[in-house]
Amino acid sequence: MNNILLQRLSHRLGHQFERRELLQLALTHRSHGSPNNERLEFLGDSILGFTIGAALFQQYPQGREGQLSQLRAKLVSGETLAELAREINLGECLRLGEGEIKSGGHRRASILADAVEAIIGAIYLDAGFETARTRVLAWFESRLAALSLEADKDPKTRLQEWLQARQQPLPKYCVVELTGFEHAQQFVVECRISGVQNEITRATASSRRAAEKLAAKEAYKRLTKQAKTGDGTKS
């Protein structure tokens, strides 16, 4: 495998492997042959579930078991892991069989998600649990911040429903700045609500969707606080 690609991926992951072969194995799909990343995927899945579960337990001391389980399921879902993989351009580094290459396997969500879990397992074997835990929390930082105990409603949905109930204009989201390297960009997003005091909130995250959720979360927080003090809309 191209050493430059591996080095770039390591930089995006935030971990330099002492045992480079572990990273190569984590990127090897079963279609490429044996050995492959299936065992590392099993290990990484366990570490991911525990790490996110512990983080949620600490973040929501009043959260009920059912609420925390829903939040964890959302964060460790294949969709979320595939989204994370795309953010770090993981697909270009995968080792796939000829058939998977031809069918676009490097873009397939299930393959990308499995590779993320395998990489977590590889980091654990390379540097121990604490390093693996720290990396997982860094990758999921903005997503954890954008969560709510109302697992079925993300911040954007809650904000929209709150405004609709009061016949207020719906929010508009705009990317106002992109920072960082090409494969490790940070999206700066504004949430704008016409006719509402302090109508612009701004947030930064590693994906546009996560940044929009954070901006919506802050806007909802401001609006509900204003409503309690009777200072909600402009005259």
Short mmCIF file of C-alpha atoms in Angstrom, two decimals:
data_model
loop_
_atom_site.label_atom_id
_atom_site.label_comp_id
_atom_site.label_asym_id
_atom_site.label_seq_id
_atom_site.Cartn_x
_atom_site.Cartn_y
_atom_site.Cartn_z
CA MET A 1 0.00 0.00 0.00
CA ASN A 2 1.12 3.53 -0.75
CA ASN A 3 3.07 4.76 2.29
CA ILE A 4 2.13 8.37 1.56
CA LEU A 5 -1.58 7.50 1.72
CA LEU A 6 -1.06 5.67 5.01
CA GLN A 7 0.88 8.59 6.45
CA ARG A 8 -1.84 11.04 5.45
CA LEU A 9 -4.51 8.80 6.93
CA SER A 10 -2.57 8.46 10.18
CA HIS A 11 -2.41 12.25 10.39
CA ARG A 12 -6.17 12.53 9.88
CA LEU A 13 -6.78 9.85 12.49
CA GLY A 14 -4.53 11.62 14.96
CA HIS A 15 -2.47 8.49 15.63
CA GLN A 16 0.92 7.44 14.28
CA PHE A 17 1.15 3.65 14.33
CA GLU A 18 4.22 2.02 15.79
CA ARG A 19 3.10 -1.16 14.03
CA ARG A 20 2.11 0.03 10.58
CA GLU A 21 0.96 -3.48 9.65
CA LEU A 22 -1.97 -3.12 12.05
CA LEU A 23 -3.30 -0.15 10.10
CA GLN A 24 -2.85 -2.04 6.83
CA LEU A 25 -4.77 -4.99 8.25
CA ALA A 26 -7.57 -2.72 9.48
CA LEU A 27 -7.96 -1.40 5.93
CA THR A 28 -8.08 -4.87 4.34
CA HIS A 29 -11.58 -6.01 3.40
CA ARG A 30 -12.37 -9.73 3.26
CA SER A 31 -12.76 -9.48 -0.52
CA HIS A 32 -9.02 -8.82 -0.69
CA GLY A 33 -8.25 -12.17 0.92
CA SER A 34 -6.95 -13.37 4.25
CA PRO A 35 -5.89 -12.08 6.70
CA ASN A 36 -8.46 -9.27 6.71
CA ASN A 37 -10.01 -6.79 9.12
CA GLU A 38 -12.95 -8.83 10.44
CA ARG A 39 -11.34 -9.72 13.78
CA LEU A 40 -10.16 -6.15 14.32
CA GLU A 41 -13.68 -4.98 13.50
CA PHE A 42 -15.06 -7.21 16.27
CA LEU A 43 -12.56 -5.76 18.74
CA GLY A 44 -13.11 -2.17 17.69
CA ASP A 45 -16.89 -2.51 17.90
CA SER A 46 -16.59 -3.47 21.58
CA ILE A 47 -14.25 -0.58 22.37
CA LEU A 48 -16.43 1.90 20.49
CA GLY A 49 -19.62 0.81 22.24
CA PHE A 50 -18.06 1.02 25.69
CA THR A 51 -16.35 4.37 25.07
CA ILE A 52 -19.46 6.07 23.70
CA GLY A 53 -21.62 4.49 26.42
CA ALA A 54 -19.32 5.78 29.17
CA ALA A 55 -19.22 9.25 27.59
CA LEU A 56 -23.02 9.41 27.45
CA PHE A 57 -23.28 8.19 31.06
CA GLN A 58 -21.10 11.10 32.17
CA GLN A 59 -22.67 13.67 29.84
CA TYR A 60 -26.24 12.94 30.94
CA PRO A 61 -26.30 12.13 34.68
CA GLN A 62 -30.11 12.27 34.66
CA GLY A 63 -30.50 10.20 31.51
CA ARG A 64 -32.58 7.06 31.68
CA GLU A 65 -31.25 3.73 30.42
CA GLY A 66 -33.56 3.77 27.40
CA GLN A 67 -32.54 7.30 26.42
CA LEU A 68 -28.84 6.55 26.71
CA SER A 69 -29.22 3.35 24.72
CA GLN A 70 -30.95 5.22 21.90
CA LEU A 71 -28.25 7.87 21.81
CA ARG A 72 -25.49 5.26 21.77
CA ALA A 73 -27.20 3.32 18.97
CA LYS A 74 -27.42 6.51 16.93
CA LEU A 75 -23.74 7.36 17.40
CA VAL A 76 -22.33 3.90 16.69
CA SER A 77 -24.66 3.18 13.77
CA GLY A 78 -23.26 2.21 10.41
CA GLU A 79 -24.55 5.46 8.95
CA THR A 80 -22.65 7.59 11.45
CA LEU A 81 -19.46 5.55 11.11
CA ALA A 82 -19.62 5.74 7.31
CA GLU A 83 -20.10 9.51 7.56
CA LEU A 84 -17.03 9.72 9.78
CA ALA A 85 -15.07 7.58 7.31
CA ARG A 86 -15.97 9.92 4.45
CA GLU A 87 -14.88 12.95 6.47
CA ILE A 88 -11.36 11.50 6.77
CA ASN A 89 -11.36 10.20 3.18
CA LEU A 90 -10.91 6.63 4.38
CA GLY A 91 -12.17 5.06 1.16
CA GLU A 92 -9.04 5.89 -0.81
CA CYS A 93 -6.98 3.75 1.56
CA LEU A 94 -9.08 0.57 1.59
CA ARG A 95 -7.65 -2.69 0.29
CA LEU A 96 -10.42 -4.37 -1.69
CA GLY A 97 -10.81 -7.33 -3.99
CA GLU A 98 -11.16 -6.76 -7.73
CA GLY A 99 -14.92 -7.24 -7.66
CA GLU A 100 -15.42 -4.71 -4.86
CA ILE A 101 -13.18 -2.21 -6.59
CA LYS A 102 -15.24 -2.45 -9.78
CA SER A 103 -18.53 -2.11 -7.89
CA GLY A 104 -17.39 0.97 -5.95
CA GLY A 105 -16.79 -0.77 -2.64
CA HIS A 106 -14.63 2.10 -1.42
CA ARG A 107 -17.81 4.18 -1.23
CA ARG A 108 -20.07 1.53 0.31
CA ALA A 109 -21.31 2.56 3.76
CA SER A 110 -21.06 -0.91 5.31
CA ILE A 111 -17.44 -1.36 4.22
CA LEU A 112 -16.48 2.11 5.43
CA ALA A 113 -18.19 1.60 8.80
CA ASP A 114 -16.50 -1.77 9.32
CA ALA A 115 -13.11 -0.24 8.54
CA VAL A 116 -13.61 2.49 11.15
CA GLU A 117 -14.30 -0.15 13.79
CA ALA A 118 -11.28 -2.14 12.64
CA ILE A 119 -9.06 0.94 12.94
CA ILE A 120 -10.22 1.43 16.53
CA GLY A 121 -9.22 -2.16 17.25
CA ALA A 122 -5.88 -1.59 15.56
CA ILE A 123 -5.16 1.51 17.63
CA TYR A 124 -5.96 -0.46 20.78
CA LEU A 125 -3.48 -3.19 19.86
CA ASP A 126 -0.87 -0.62 18.83
CA ALA A 127 -1.07 1.75 21.82
CA GLY A 128 -3.55 0.50 24.42
CA PHE A 129 -7.09 1.24 25.52
CA GLU A 130 -6.57 4.81 26.73
CA THR A 131 -5.18 5.91 23.37
CA ALA A 132 -8.02 4.21 21.51
CA ARG A 133 -10.58 5.80 23.84
CA THR A 134 -9.03 9.25 23.40
CA ARG A 135 -9.11 8.95 19.61
CA VAL A 136 -12.74 7.82 19.58
CA LEU A 137 -13.79 10.74 21.79
CA ALA A 138 -11.90 13.18 19.56
CA TRP A 139 -13.60 11.85 16.42
CA PHE A 140 -17.05 12.01 18.03
CA GLU A 141 -16.61 15.28 19.93
CA SER A 142 -18.88 17.43 17.78
CA ARG A 143 -21.48 14.69 17.47
CA LEU A 144 -21.62 14.19 21.22
CA ALA A 145 -22.01 17.95 21.68
CA ALA A 146 -24.93 18.05 19.24
CA LEU A 147 -26.93 15.32 21.01
CA SER A 148 -30.05 15.66 23.10
CA LEU A 149 -31.80 13.22 25.41
CA GLU A 150 -34.72 13.57 23.02
CA ALA A 151 -33.06 10.99 20.81
CA ASP A 152 -35.85 11.00 18.24
CA LYS A 153 -35.49 14.73 17.61
CA ASP A 154 -32.19 16.31 16.68
CA PRO A 155 -31.60 20.00 17.51
CA LYS A 156 -32.66 21.17 14.04
CA THR A 157 -36.01 19.42 14.34
CA ARG A 158 -36.66 20.80 17.82
CA LEU A 159 -35.80 24.33 16.71
CA GLN A 160 -38.03 24.11 13.64
CA GLU A 161 -40.99 22.78 15.65
CA TRP A 162 -40.54 25.46 18.31
CA LEU A 163 -40.60 28.21 15.68
CA GLN A 164 -43.53 26.71 13.78
CA ALA A 165 -45.58 26.51 16.97
CA ARG A 166 -45.09 30.29 17.38
CA GLN A 167 -45.55 31.11 13.68
CA GLN A 168 -42.00 32.36 13.41
CA PRO A 169 -39.83 32.15 10.26
CA LEU A 170 -37.90 28.92 9.84
CA PRO A 171 -34.12 28.95 10.32
CA LYS A 172 -31.64 29.16 7.49
CA TYR A 173 -28.22 27.52 7.69
CA CYS A 174 -25.17 28.85 5.89
CA VAL A 175 -21.54 27.71 5.76
CA VAL A 176 -19.59 30.91 6.35
CA GLU A 177 -16.08 29.51 6.61
CA LEU A 178 -14.01 26.38 5.97
CA THR A 179 -10.81 25.91 7.94
CA GLY A 180 -8.15 23.22 8.26
CA PHE A 181 -6.52 20.86 5.79
CA GLU A 182 -8.45 19.38 2.85
CA HIS A 183 -9.16 16.07 4.59
CA ALA A 184 -9.56 17.49 8.09
CA GLN A 185 -11.74 20.51 7.45
CA GLN A 186 -13.78 22.36 10.04
CA PHE A 187 -17.13 23.79 8.93
CA VAL A 188 -18.24 27.10 10.43
CA VAL A 189 -22.02 27.35 10.08
CA GLU A 190 -24.45 30.11 10.99
CA CYS A 191 -28.08 29.53 11.92
CA ARG A 192 -30.13 32.61 11.00
CA ILE A 193 -33.70 33.26 12.11
CA SER A 194 -35.38 36.36 10.70
CA GLY A 195 -37.25 38.57 13.15
CA VAL A 196 -35.91 37.01 16.35
CA GLN A 197 -33.58 38.72 18.80
CA ASN A 198 -30.01 37.38 18.74
CA GLU A 199 -31.09 35.61 15.57
CA ILE A 200 -27.65 34.42 14.44
CA THR A 201 -25.80 31.60 16.15
CA ARG A 202 -22.55 30.12 14.93
CA ALA A 203 -20.94 26.71 15.45
CA THR A 204 -17.91 24.78 14.22
CA ALA A 205 -17.65 21.03 13.62
CA SER A 206 -15.93 18.48 11.40
CA SER A 207 -19.00 18.10 9.17
CA ARG A 208 -21.59 20.53 7.89
CA ARG A 209 -24.43 18.51 9.39
CA ALA A 210 -22.86 18.39 12.83
CA ALA A 211 -22.14 22.14 12.73
CA GLU A 212 -25.75 22.86 11.74
CA LYS A 213 -26.99 20.80 14.68
CA LEU A 214 -24.71 22.65 17.10
CA ALA A 215 -25.84 26.04 15.78
CA ALA A 216 -29.48 24.96 16.02
CA LYS A 217 -28.92 23.70 19.56
CA GLU A 218 -27.53 27.09 20.62
CA ALA A 219 -30.37 28.95 18.87
CA TYR A 220 -32.97 26.77 20.60
CA LYS A 221 -31.27 27.36 23.94
CA ARG A 222 -31.32 31.13 23.44
CA LEU A 223 -34.92 31.23 22.26
CA THR A 224 -36.31 29.13 25.08
CA LYS A 225 -34.39 31.25 27.58
CA GLN A 226 -35.78 34.45 26.02
CA ALA A 227 -39.29 32.99 26.12
CA LYS A 228 -39.00 32.35 29.85
CA THR A 229 -37.95 35.96 30.45
CA GLY A 230 -40.63 37.34 28.12
CA ASP A 231 -38.10 38.78 25.64
CA GLY A 232 -38.62 36.63 22.61
CA THR A 233 -39.19 38.57 19.38
CA LYS A 234 -38.50 41.99 18.01
CA SER A 235 -41.32 44.47 17.93
#
